[in-house]
Short mmCIF file of C-alpha atoms in Angstrom, two decimals:
data_model
loop_
_atom_site.label_atom_id
_atom_site.label_comp_id
_atom_site.label_asym_id
_atom_site.label_seq_id
_atom_site.Cartn_x
_atom_site.Cartn_y
_atom_site.Cartn_z
CA MET A 111 -28.31 -56.72 18.61
CA LYS A 112 -26.61 -53.29 16.70
CA PHE A 113 -29.46 -53.24 14.26
CA ILE A 114 -31.62 -53.06 17.35
CA ARG A 115 -29.53 -50.33 19.44
CA ASN A 116 -28.94 -47.82 15.95
CA SER A 117 -32.60 -47.28 15.08
CA LEU A 118 -35.76 -45.44 17.57
CA THR A 119 -37.56 -47.48 15.25
CA ASN A 120 -35.99 -51.07 15.58
CA LYS A 121 -35.90 -50.53 18.73
CA ALA A 122 -39.53 -49.67 19.37
CA LEU A 123 -40.38 -52.80 17.36
CA PHE A 124 -38.09 -55.30 19.30
CA LEU A 125 -39.93 -53.98 22.23
CA PHE A 126 -43.83 -54.05 20.61
CA THR A 127 -42.56 -58.43 19.29
CA ILE A 128 -40.98 -58.85 23.16
CA LEU A 129 -44.65 -57.49 24.39
CA VAL A 130 -46.86 -59.58 21.12
CA PHE A 131 -44.27 -62.68 22.19
CA ALA A 132 -44.94 -62.77 26.43
CA GLY A 133 -48.61 -62.54 25.14
CA VAL A 134 -48.32 -65.84 23.13
CA ILE A 135 -46.59 -67.34 25.53
CA LEU A 136 -48.77 -66.24 28.24
CA GLY A 137 -51.91 -67.56 26.23
CA ILE A 138 -50.13 -70.57 24.97
CA ALA A 139 -48.35 -71.28 28.38
CA PHE A 140 -52.39 -71.26 30.31
CA ASN A 141 -53.90 -73.02 26.88
CA ARG A 142 -51.21 -76.11 27.55
CA LEU A 143 -51.13 -76.67 31.49
CA GLN A 144 -55.28 -76.07 31.06
CA ILE A 145 -55.03 -72.88 34.21
CA LYS A 146 -58.85 -73.00 33.66
CA SER A 147 -58.58 -70.82 36.95
CA ALA A 148 -55.98 -68.49 36.49
CA SER A 149 -56.86 -65.38 37.69
CA LEU A 150 -56.87 -62.28 35.95
CA ASN A 151 -55.12 -60.36 38.45
CA LEU A 152 -51.66 -62.74 37.13
CA ILE A 153 -52.45 -62.55 34.08
CA LEU A 154 -52.15 -59.04 34.52
CA ILE A 155 -49.31 -58.96 36.86
CA VAL A 156 -47.57 -61.03 34.56
CA LEU A 157 -48.07 -58.71 31.88
CA ALA A 158 -47.39 -54.98 34.39
CA ILE A 159 -43.89 -55.97 34.59
CA ILE A 160 -43.43 -56.85 31.58
CA LEU A 161 -44.71 -53.80 30.49
CA LEU A 162 -42.29 -52.05 33.39
CA VAL A 163 -39.30 -53.17 31.53
CA ILE A 164 -40.25 -51.92 28.33
CA LEU A 165 -40.88 -48.42 29.93
CA LEU A 166 -37.32 -48.45 32.08
CA LEU A 167 -35.90 -49.89 29.34
CA PHE A 168 -37.44 -46.86 27.46
CA ILE A 169 -36.89 -44.22 29.70
CA PHE A 170 -32.72 -45.40 30.35
CA ASP A 171 -32.47 -46.29 26.13
CA VAL A 172 -34.67 -42.69 25.21
CA VAL A 173 -36.05 -40.32 26.78
CA ILE A 174 -32.84 -39.39 29.57
CA PRO A 175 -30.51 -38.98 26.27
CA VAL A 176 -33.48 -37.18 24.06
CA GLY A 177 -33.41 -34.89 28.05
CA ARG A 178 -29.72 -34.62 28.45
CA VAL A 179 -29.31 -33.28 25.05
CA THR A 180 -32.24 -31.41 24.74
CA LYS A 181 -31.60 -29.36 27.36
CA GLN A 182 -27.90 -28.14 26.41
CA ILE A 183 -28.95 -26.86 23.32
CA THR A 184 -31.80 -25.74 24.93
CA ASN A 185 -29.02 -23.68 26.38
CA LEU A 186 -26.47 -23.62 23.88
CA LEU A 187 -29.85 -21.45 21.88
CA THR A 188 -30.98 -19.45 25.48
CA GLY A 189 -27.36 -18.15 25.50
CA LYS A 190 -26.58 -19.79 28.85
CA ASN A 191 -23.79 -23.02 30.32
CA TYR A 192 -23.57 -25.45 28.11
CA LYS A 193 -21.27 -28.79 28.05
CA ARG A 194 -20.71 -31.56 25.71
CA ILE A 195 -22.65 -34.44 25.90
CA GLU A 196 -20.89 -37.82 26.12
CA PRO A 197 -22.81 -39.82 23.09
CA ILE A 198 -24.69 -43.46 25.00
CA THR A 199 -26.35 -44.56 22.57
CA ILE A 200 -25.58 -45.16 18.83
CA ASP A 201 -28.82 -44.00 17.87
CA GLU A 202 -30.72 -41.09 16.96
CA VAL A 203 -30.92 -39.25 19.78
CA GLY A 204 -27.58 -39.89 19.91
CA VAL A 205 -26.36 -39.19 16.18
CA ILE A 206 -27.64 -35.44 17.56
CA THR A 207 -25.37 -35.53 19.78
CA HIS A 208 -22.99 -36.40 17.92
CA PHE A 209 -23.85 -33.35 15.89
CA PHE A 210 -24.28 -30.88 18.98
CA ASN A 211 -20.92 -31.55 20.25
CA GLU A 212 -19.90 -30.97 16.51
CA ILE A 213 -21.66 -28.16 16.35
CA THR A 214 -20.62 -26.45 19.32
CA ARG A 215 -16.74 -27.36 18.87
CA ASP A 216 -17.13 -25.25 15.23
CA LEU A 217 -19.27 -22.95 17.21
CA GLU A 218 -16.48 -21.83 19.93
CA LYS A 219 -13.87 -22.30 17.19
CA ILE A 220 -15.23 -19.37 14.96
CA SER A 221 -16.38 -17.76 18.11
CA TYR A 222 -12.61 -17.66 19.18
CA ASP A 223 -11.34 -16.27 15.23
CA ILE A 224 -13.92 -13.92 15.59
CA ARG A 225 -12.38 -12.62 18.90
CA GLU A 226 -9.00 -13.00 17.27
CA ARG A 227 -9.76 -10.70 14.39
CA ARG A 228 -11.35 -8.00 16.18
CA ARG A 229 -8.48 -8.34 18.73
CA MET A 230 -6.10 -7.80 15.71
CA SER A 231 -7.86 -5.78 13.93
CA SER A 232 -8.09 -3.15 17.31
CA GLU A 233 -4.09 -3.81 17.08
CA LEU A 234 -4.18 -2.53 13.10
CA ASP A 235 -5.89 0.32 14.14
CA ILE A 236 -3.65 1.29 16.95
CA ALA A 237 -1.19 1.11 14.68
CA SER A 238 -2.40 2.36 11.40
CA GLN A 239 -3.43 5.49 13.92
CA ILE A 240 1.01 4.81 15.72
CA GLN A 241 1.99 5.38 12.16
CA LYS A 242 -0.50 8.41 11.09
CA ASP A 243 0.78 10.22 14.43
CA VAL A 244 4.55 10.14 13.01
CA LEU A 245 3.37 11.60 9.63
CA PRO A 246 4.19 15.38 10.13
CA LYS A 247 1.29 17.55 11.03
CA GLU A 248 2.53 20.44 9.45
CA VAL A 249 5.85 21.41 8.20
CA PRO A 250 8.50 23.87 9.64
CA GLU A 251 8.88 27.18 9.08
CA ALA A 252 9.91 27.10 5.21
CA PRO A 253 8.21 30.16 3.93
CA ALA A 254 9.94 29.55 0.12
CA LEU A 255 8.38 27.08 -0.54
CA ASP A 256 5.02 25.89 -0.95
CA ILE A 257 4.42 22.47 0.00
CA VAL A 258 1.14 19.07 -0.17
CA ALA A 259 2.11 15.90 0.78
CA LYS A 260 -0.54 12.88 0.65
CA THR A 261 0.15 9.61 1.61
CA ARG A 262 -2.46 6.84 1.12
CA THR A 263 -1.62 2.87 1.83
CA ALA A 264 -3.12 -0.19 1.00
CA SER A 265 -3.60 -1.42 4.28
CA GLU A 266 -4.21 -0.84 7.23
CA VAL A 267 -0.48 0.12 8.29
CA GLY A 268 1.79 0.65 5.08
CA GLY A 269 5.51 1.24 4.32
CA ASP A 270 5.47 4.88 2.34
CA THR A 271 6.50 7.17 4.51
CA PHE A 272 7.48 10.74 4.22
CA ASN A 273 9.07 13.51 6.48
CA PHE A 274 9.98 17.18 7.21
CA ILE A 275 12.49 17.68 9.65
CA PRO A 276 14.69 21.23 9.68
CA SER A 277 18.20 20.98 10.85
CA ALA A 278 20.30 21.29 14.48
CA ASP A 279 20.80 24.82 13.70
CA ASN A 280 17.21 25.50 11.78
CA ASN A 281 19.24 26.43 8.83
CA GLN A 282 18.47 23.84 6.66
CA LEU A 283 14.83 21.88 5.99
CA PHE A 284 15.25 17.88 5.21
CA ILE A 285 12.30 16.67 3.57
CA TYR A 286 12.04 12.93 2.31
CA ILE A 287 9.81 10.36 1.60
CA GLY A 288 10.49 6.31 1.73
CA ASP A 289 8.93 3.18 0.46
CA VAL A 290 9.47 0.36 2.24
CA THR A 291 9.46 -3.20 -0.08
CA GLY A 292 6.02 -4.04 -0.62
CA HIS A 293 3.16 -2.92 2.26
CA GLY A 294 1.23 -3.46 5.22
CA VAL A 295 3.14 -4.20 8.79
CA PRO A 296 6.08 -5.60 8.58
CA ALA A 297 6.54 -3.07 5.77
CA GLY A 298 4.98 -0.25 8.12
CA LEU A 299 7.28 -1.30 11.01
CA ILE A 300 10.68 -0.58 8.66
CA MET A 301 9.02 2.60 8.49
CA MET A 302 8.58 3.51 11.86
CA MET A 303 12.19 2.25 12.28
CA VAL A 304 13.78 4.01 9.38
CA ASP A 305 11.65 7.49 10.57
CA THR A 306 13.17 6.78 13.98
CA LEU A 307 16.75 7.42 12.48
CA VAL A 308 16.26 9.98 10.74
CA ASN A 309 15.10 11.98 13.26
CA ALA A 310 17.50 11.03 15.41
CA ILE A 311 20.03 11.30 13.05
CA ILE A 312 19.08 14.91 11.81
CA SER A 313 18.76 16.28 15.67
CA ARG A 314 22.70 15.26 16.28
CA GLY A 315 23.52 16.96 13.36
CA VAL A 316 24.28 16.29 10.12
CA THR A 317 24.34 18.84 7.41
CA ASN A 318 23.89 17.19 4.30
CA GLY A 319 21.38 14.27 2.87
CA ARG A 320 24.61 11.90 2.11
CA GLU A 321 25.38 12.03 5.24
CA LEU A 322 22.37 10.97 6.45
CA VAL A 323 20.97 8.67 3.48
CA VAL A 324 24.54 7.10 5.01
CA TYR A 325 24.22 7.17 8.20
CA THR A 326 20.94 6.14 8.15
CA ASN A 327 21.29 3.38 5.49
CA LYS A 328 25.02 1.80 7.89
CA LEU A 329 22.12 1.60 11.27
CA LEU A 330 19.42 0.12 9.56
CA THR A 331 21.09 -2.45 7.08
CA PRO A 332 22.41 -4.62 10.39
CA ARG A 333 18.03 -4.74 11.28
CA ILE A 334 16.41 -5.55 8.97
CA ASN A 335 16.42 -8.91 6.70
CA ALA A 336 18.23 -8.73 3.96
CA ARG A 337 15.00 -9.33 1.66
CA LEU A 338 13.32 -5.76 2.98
CA PHE A 339 15.57 -2.17 2.20
CA MET A 340 13.14 1.24 1.63
CA THR A 341 13.89 3.16 -1.57
CA SER A 342 14.29 7.14 -0.30
CA VAL A 343 14.90 10.68 -1.75
CA VAL A 344 16.47 13.21 0.99
CA LEU A 345 15.91 16.69 -0.12
CA ARG A 346 17.79 19.34 1.69
CA TRP A 347 17.04 23.19 1.47
CA ASP A 348 19.00 25.52 2.21
CA LYS A 349 16.85 28.70 4.02
CA LEU A 350 19.97 31.30 3.84
CA HIS A 351 21.00 30.63 -0.02
CA GLN A 352 17.63 29.01 -0.80
CA LYS A 353 19.09 26.20 -2.32
CA MET A 354 17.24 22.88 -3.27
CA TYR A 355 19.62 20.19 -3.27
CA TYR A 356 18.83 16.00 -3.85
CA THR A 357 20.62 12.72 -2.36
CA GLY A 358 19.24 9.71 -4.24
CA ALA A 359 18.97 5.98 -2.15
CA GLY A 360 17.47 4.00 -5.46
CA HIS A 361 13.83 5.61 -5.74
CA GLU A 362 11.34 6.75 -8.56
CA HIS A 363 13.08 9.85 -10.42
CA ILE A 364 12.53 13.23 -9.20
CA LEU A 365 10.27 15.42 -11.49
CA ILE A 366 11.31 18.86 -12.03
CA TYR A 367 8.96 21.33 -13.92
CA HIS A 368 10.37 24.30 -15.28
CA THR A 369 8.52 26.73 -15.20
CA LYS A 370 10.18 29.24 -17.96
CA THR A 371 10.05 25.68 -20.24
CA GLU A 372 7.29 24.69 -19.04
CA THR A 373 9.12 21.28 -19.82
CA VAL A 374 9.58 18.03 -16.93
CA ASP A 375 13.15 17.21 -16.22
CA ALA A 376 12.91 12.94 -14.80
CA VAL A 377 15.84 12.90 -12.78
CA ARG A 378 17.22 9.67 -11.42
CA SER A 379 17.28 10.17 -7.88
CA GLY A 380 20.85 7.61 -7.96
CA GLY A 381 22.48 5.87 -4.87
CA ILE A 382 21.08 2.64 -4.34
CA ALA A 383 18.11 1.80 -1.72
CA LEU A 384 18.28 2.02 2.69
CA GLY A 385 19.22 -1.50 3.83
CA MET A 386 21.21 -3.22 0.53
CA ILE A 387 24.55 -2.97 1.42
CA PRO A 388 25.62 -2.34 4.99
CA ASP A 389 27.96 1.08 3.38
CA VAL A 390 26.80 3.36 0.79
CA SER A 391 29.17 5.85 1.45
CA GLN A 392 30.94 5.24 -1.75
CA ILE A 393 27.67 5.19 -3.42
CA ALA A 394 25.37 8.65 -1.67
CA GLN A 395 25.62 11.64 -3.58
CA GLU A 396 24.39 15.08 -2.70
CA LYS A 397 24.11 17.03 -6.14
CA GLU A 398 21.95 20.76 -6.28
CA ILE A 399 18.41 21.18 -7.96
CA PRO A 400 18.51 23.97 -9.71
CA LEU A 401 15.25 25.60 -9.10
CA GLU A 402 13.08 29.20 -10.52
CA ILE A 403 10.40 30.83 -9.18
CA GLY A 404 8.08 29.16 -10.04
CA ASP A 405 9.50 25.97 -10.56
CA THR A 406 7.92 22.44 -8.77
CA ILE A 407 9.70 19.20 -7.65
CA VAL A 408 7.55 16.17 -7.10
CA LEU A 409 8.23 13.09 -5.08
CA TYR A 410 6.33 9.84 -5.07
CA SER A 411 6.42 6.22 -4.90
CA ASP A 412 5.98 3.53 -6.86
CA GLY A 413 2.52 2.56 -6.29
CA ILE A 414 1.46 6.04 -8.63
CA THR A 415 4.12 4.81 -11.18
CA GLU A 416 2.35 0.97 -10.83
CA ALA A 417 -1.16 1.74 -10.36
CA LYS A 418 -2.86 -0.30 -13.05
CA ASN A 419 -6.40 -0.39 -14.79
CA LYS A 420 -9.00 -2.17 -15.47
CA THR A 421 -7.58 -3.58 -18.88
CA GLY A 422 -4.29 -4.60 -16.66
CA GLU A 423 -2.37 -1.26 -19.00
CA MET A 424 0.10 0.78 -15.59
CA TYR A 425 -0.01 4.18 -15.02
CA GLY A 426 3.85 4.53 -15.31
CA LEU A 427 6.35 7.22 -15.35
CA GLU A 428 5.47 8.98 -19.09
CA ARG A 429 1.83 9.48 -17.92
CA LEU A 430 3.19 11.04 -14.22
CA THR A 431 5.40 12.83 -16.29
CA GLU A 432 3.09 14.41 -18.79
CA SER A 433 0.18 15.38 -16.26
CA VAL A 434 3.19 17.28 -13.30
CA ARG A 435 4.05 19.29 -17.53
CA LYS A 436 0.23 20.03 -17.86
CA ASN A 437 -0.71 21.08 -14.01
CA GLY A 438 2.59 22.45 -13.55
CA TYR A 439 1.48 26.19 -14.21
CA LYS A 440 -0.60 26.00 -11.66
CA PRO A 441 -0.30 28.95 -8.52
CA SER A 442 -0.39 26.81 -6.01
CA ALA A 443 0.99 23.16 -5.08
CA GLU A 444 -2.33 22.07 -3.32
CA SER A 445 -3.63 22.84 -7.13
CA ILE A 446 -0.60 21.32 -8.67
CA PHE A 447 -1.54 18.20 -6.05
CA ASP A 448 -5.16 17.96 -7.02
CA GLY A 449 -4.42 18.21 -11.25
CA VAL A 450 -2.38 15.14 -11.06
CA THR A 451 -3.63 13.37 -8.72
CA LYS A 452 -7.41 13.98 -10.21
CA GLU A 453 -5.46 12.73 -13.93
CA PHE A 454 -4.07 9.60 -11.20
CA ALA A 455 -7.67 8.81 -10.10
CA ASN A 456 -9.51 9.26 -13.79
CA PHE A 457 -7.07 6.61 -15.08
CA VAL A 458 -7.00 3.47 -13.29
CA GLY A 459 -10.64 4.21 -12.50
CA GLU A 460 -12.21 1.45 -9.90
CA TYR A 461 -9.51 -0.26 -9.65
CA VAL A 462 -8.51 -1.95 -6.48
CA GLN A 463 -4.93 -0.11 -5.07
CA ILE A 464 -2.53 -2.52 -4.19
CA ASP A 465 0.20 -0.66 -2.75
CA ASP A 466 0.63 2.44 -0.86
CA ILE A 467 0.69 6.31 -2.82
CA THR A 468 2.51 8.81 -1.42
CA MET A 469 3.23 12.30 -3.35
CA ILE A 470 5.14 15.40 -2.66
CA VAL A 471 4.66 18.99 -4.26
CA ILE A 472 7.71 21.67 -3.72
CA ARG A 473 7.04 24.22 -5.34
CA TYR A 474 9.13 27.09 -5.34
CA ARG A 475 7.05 30.92 -4.98
CA GLY A 476 11.08 32.85 -3.38
CA ASN A 477 10.08 36.22 -1.46
CA GLU A 478 6.59 36.42 -3.42
CA ALA A 479 4.14 38.43 -2.44
CA GLY A 480 1.88 36.84 0.50
CA ALA A 481 3.91 34.29 0.65
CA SER A 482 2.92 32.60 3.57
CA LYS A 483 3.85 29.57 5.85
CA SER A 484 4.00 26.25 4.41
CA LYS A 485 0.70 24.31 3.79
CA LEU A 486 0.74 20.86 3.95
CA THR A 487 -2.40 17.92 3.50
CA ILE A 488 -1.89 14.59 5.02
CA SER A 489 -4.94 11.89 3.48
CA LYS A 490 -6.01 10.64 7.01
CA GLU A 491 -8.80 8.09 6.18
CA GLY A 492 -9.30 4.82 7.44
CA VAL A 493 -8.77 1.27 5.14
CA GLN A 494 -11.32 -0.68 6.23
CA GLN A 495 -12.33 -1.61 2.12
CA GLU A 496 -10.78 -2.17 -0.73
CA ARG A 497 -9.08 0.50 -2.17
CA LYS A 498 -10.69 2.15 -5.10
CA SER A 499 -9.77 5.03 -7.60
CA VAL A 500 -13.31 6.64 -6.55
CA ILE A 501 -11.98 6.84 -3.77
CA TRP A 502 -8.05 7.70 -4.30
CA ASP A 503 -9.22 11.32 -5.24
CA TRP A 504 -7.32 12.94 -2.99
CA GLU A 505 -9.82 15.88 -2.29
CA MET B 165 -1.88 -10.87 -25.48
CA LYS B 166 -1.36 -11.80 -22.62
CA ASN B 167 1.95 -12.36 -21.49
CA ILE B 168 2.46 -16.12 -19.78
CA SER B 169 4.63 -16.02 -16.99
CA GLN B 170 7.43 -18.14 -16.11
CA ILE B 171 10.12 -19.55 -14.41
CA SER B 172 12.31 -21.98 -15.02
CA GLN B 173 16.00 -23.70 -13.81
CA GLU B 174 19.48 -24.50 -16.81
CA ALA B 175 22.38 -26.31 -16.05
CA LEU B 176 25.20 -24.70 -17.07
CA GLY B 177 27.82 -27.87 -16.40
CA ASN B 178 27.94 -29.17 -12.41
CA ASP B 179 29.15 -25.71 -11.14
CA TYR B 180 26.31 -22.52 -12.21
CA TYR B 181 22.57 -22.55 -13.21
CA ALA B 182 20.88 -20.10 -15.59
CA ILE B 183 17.15 -19.28 -14.09
CA HIS B 184 14.98 -18.09 -17.10
CA LEU B 185 12.61 -15.42 -16.14
CA ILE B 186 10.00 -15.35 -18.84
CA GLY B 187 6.94 -12.85 -18.90
CA GLU B 188 5.29 -10.66 -15.48
CA ILE B 189 7.76 -12.16 -12.37
CA ASP B 190 5.75 -10.74 -9.19
CA ILE B 191 4.51 -11.04 -6.03
CA ASN B 192 2.42 -13.75 -6.93
CA TYR B 193 5.46 -15.94 -8.98
CA LEU B 194 8.26 -15.08 -5.01
CA PRO B 195 7.22 -18.64 -3.66
CA GLN B 196 7.89 -20.27 -7.41
CA LEU B 197 11.39 -18.76 -7.52
CA GLU B 198 12.19 -19.58 -3.80
CA THR B 199 11.44 -23.39 -4.72
CA THR B 200 13.11 -23.38 -7.66
CA LEU B 201 16.19 -21.28 -5.88
CA LYS B 202 16.91 -22.99 -2.46
CA PRO B 203 18.08 -26.28 -4.00
CA ILE B 204 21.11 -24.28 -5.96
CA THR B 205 21.75 -22.38 -3.59
CA GLU B 206 22.10 -25.00 -1.70
CA MET B 207 24.81 -26.90 -3.90
CA ALA B 208 28.17 -27.21 -2.59
CA GLN B 209 30.05 -27.20 -5.45
CA LEU B 210 28.05 -23.59 -7.16
CA LYS B 211 29.56 -21.29 -7.99
CA GLY B 212 27.48 -19.36 -9.63
CA ILE B 213 23.58 -18.18 -11.03
CA ILE B 214 22.80 -16.23 -13.74
CA LEU B 215 19.39 -14.51 -14.19
CA ASP B 216 18.56 -14.90 -17.63
CA CYS B 217 16.20 -11.32 -18.16
CA LYS B 218 15.25 -11.60 -22.03
CA LYS B 219 11.73 -12.63 -21.43
CA LEU B 220 10.79 -10.66 -18.24
CA VAL B 221 9.08 -8.36 -18.71
CA PHE B 222 8.32 -6.60 -15.49
CA ILE B 223 8.98 -6.96 -12.13
CA ASP B 224 8.13 -6.02 -8.65
CA SER B 225 9.50 -4.70 -4.89
CA LYS B 226 9.22 -7.66 -3.66
CA ILE B 227 11.11 -9.91 -6.28
CA VAL B 228 13.94 -7.19 -6.41
CA GLY B 229 14.19 -7.65 -2.72
CA PHE B 230 14.81 -11.18 -3.82
CA ILE B 231 17.29 -10.91 -5.49
CA VAL B 232 19.23 -8.36 -3.41
CA TYR B 233 18.32 -11.29 -0.68
CA LEU B 234 20.14 -13.98 -3.64
CA TYR B 235 23.24 -11.94 -4.15
CA THR B 236 23.66 -11.46 -0.41
CA LYS B 237 23.64 -15.12 0.59
CA LEU B 238 25.47 -16.39 -3.02
CA SER B 239 28.21 -13.58 -1.98
CA ARG B 240 29.22 -14.99 1.66
CA SER B 241 29.55 -18.55 -0.38
CA ASN B 242 32.14 -16.61 -2.72
CA GLN B 243 29.20 -17.48 -5.04
CA LYS B 244 28.44 -15.24 -8.62
CA LEU B 245 25.41 -13.80 -9.50
CA ILE B 246 24.81 -12.24 -12.89
CA ILE B 247 21.86 -10.70 -14.67
CA ALA B 248 21.23 -11.02 -17.98
CA GLU B 249 20.31 -8.62 -20.41
CA THR B 250 17.33 -7.10 -19.77
CA ASN B 251 15.14 -5.17 -21.21
CA GLU B 252 14.96 -1.25 -20.96
CA THR B 253 11.95 -1.32 -18.70
CA ILE B 254 13.45 -4.28 -16.32
CA ASN B 255 16.98 -1.95 -16.30
CA ASP B 256 15.43 1.00 -15.46
CA ILE B 257 13.50 -0.54 -12.23
CA MET B 258 16.60 -2.27 -11.06
CA THR B 259 19.11 0.48 -12.23
CA LEU B 260 16.69 2.45 -9.83
CA VAL B 261 17.46 0.68 -6.32
CA GLY B 262 20.59 0.82 -7.26
CA LEU B 263 21.13 -2.97 -8.55
CA SER B 264 23.42 -2.27 -10.90
CA THR B 265 25.90 -1.00 -8.29
CA ILE B 266 26.49 -4.31 -6.70
CA ILE B 267 25.11 -6.62 -9.66
CA GLN B 268 27.32 -7.45 -12.73
CA PHE B 269 24.74 -7.28 -15.20
CA THR B 270 25.99 -8.46 -18.62
CA PRO B 271 24.55 -7.22 -22.48
CA THR B 272 23.78 -11.05 -23.12
CA PHE B 273 23.18 -14.04 -21.89
CA ASP B 274 25.89 -15.67 -23.71
CA GLU B 275 28.08 -12.58 -22.39
CA ALA B 276 27.20 -13.34 -18.85
CA VAL B 277 28.11 -17.43 -19.74
CA LYS B 278 31.76 -16.40 -20.35
CA GLN B 279 31.99 -14.32 -16.93
CA LEU B 280 31.36 -17.34 -15.11
CA ASN B 281 33.45 -19.54 -16.92
CA VAL B 282 36.39 -17.01 -15.93
CA TYR B 283 35.21 -16.27 -12.20
CA VAL B 284 35.25 -20.92 -12.14
CA THR B 285 38.59 -20.58 -14.34
CA GLN B 286 40.41 -17.49 -12.10
#
């Protein structure tokens, strides 16, 4: 029976065979019984009954199942509500019904995934916007300084941060850069946490960078996973005495361009990254950076020094230092920034950005004639595609 | 020439292990590093681990993060972590984030073994 049920052709052959067989049997029967007078009507009635049975079998086994699946396929194609059908045959119609059920199941899954992706993408856009809103829009008043700061995330949400926060008495300006392990949402959440902590701690009246680092670390460490940490450098600008101090928290080097000698010092920031151990009070130290008019400080995240070109070569500290040395003579922080980032972009070529990158250029201009309010530029590009350095040109 | 990166383990007696890190160990090798170290850190008799960095060329911040996690985990159980024979680049990366202020570094692998022997016999 299975041979007949699993193919429409077999079914048709079977029904045709029944019809022929019935005709032959009837012929033989009439001949043997010598029913010569049998009316044509009787023969026709018997044949009609057999045909009717065959027709009913055909309707129930083929026409109705095909109709059911065709209706649902039409609904699917025209965007109407459709429902899955329980296959009642195992022939070609049954296979089509099963295929329809599977395809609609897959379509629903794909459709769900697309909706979920859209939702997540929309939430990431919101997170990205919130993170951008956290970054400073302008530098608080520090007329002796010319500042440019920019950051670019490798994905929608980044782990790099920076900020400029005046002390409670407005006599100091805290400038910090931070880089959380890795990038993406986990790093972004920690970046937001640290930014909030730093703002809160400064508003409570800390007087130096060391205190800021110690308190931030103390509050951060118990709240984050042991594998995550944030490297940072906190600069403190004493507005009254025009002196710059730094406190390192395991961050990259601080590059200092001396305008007199046209040389660059790469100073180890020192300290230990935030979040590694509960108490850094014995490690964190605040030190002065002696500055003369025209000197420039460059802070950066490791996304710059660890960026590679297409041959896999890293940009590295040496190239960055040399670039700062070559561009340090320029008259403004913006022109220095542009020169350094152009050289960086030329080096990495079209290699895809894999880590967040941030750079702050601070030029000490003293009380130069025409000194105006410090300038701050923050890159604002969204990130929906792979970052290539041709669009890293921060101009 | 491209570096061949590799992570392998070596039992140094019953109480301590050496993890040999070779080449460029970055985030892509983190799962392998975790898998290698998980059974070791779960050993009750473990007294310490040496991270042998003699042939290590580069590590990224994720690996540094894992080393900090490993240090924290071992410290809680009074077990020791020693980083041995780092080259200048690795030393720079590790000292920059402040690892050298919390984890013991030794100039040679033998020195690390000696330090662990002293620690184990204490």
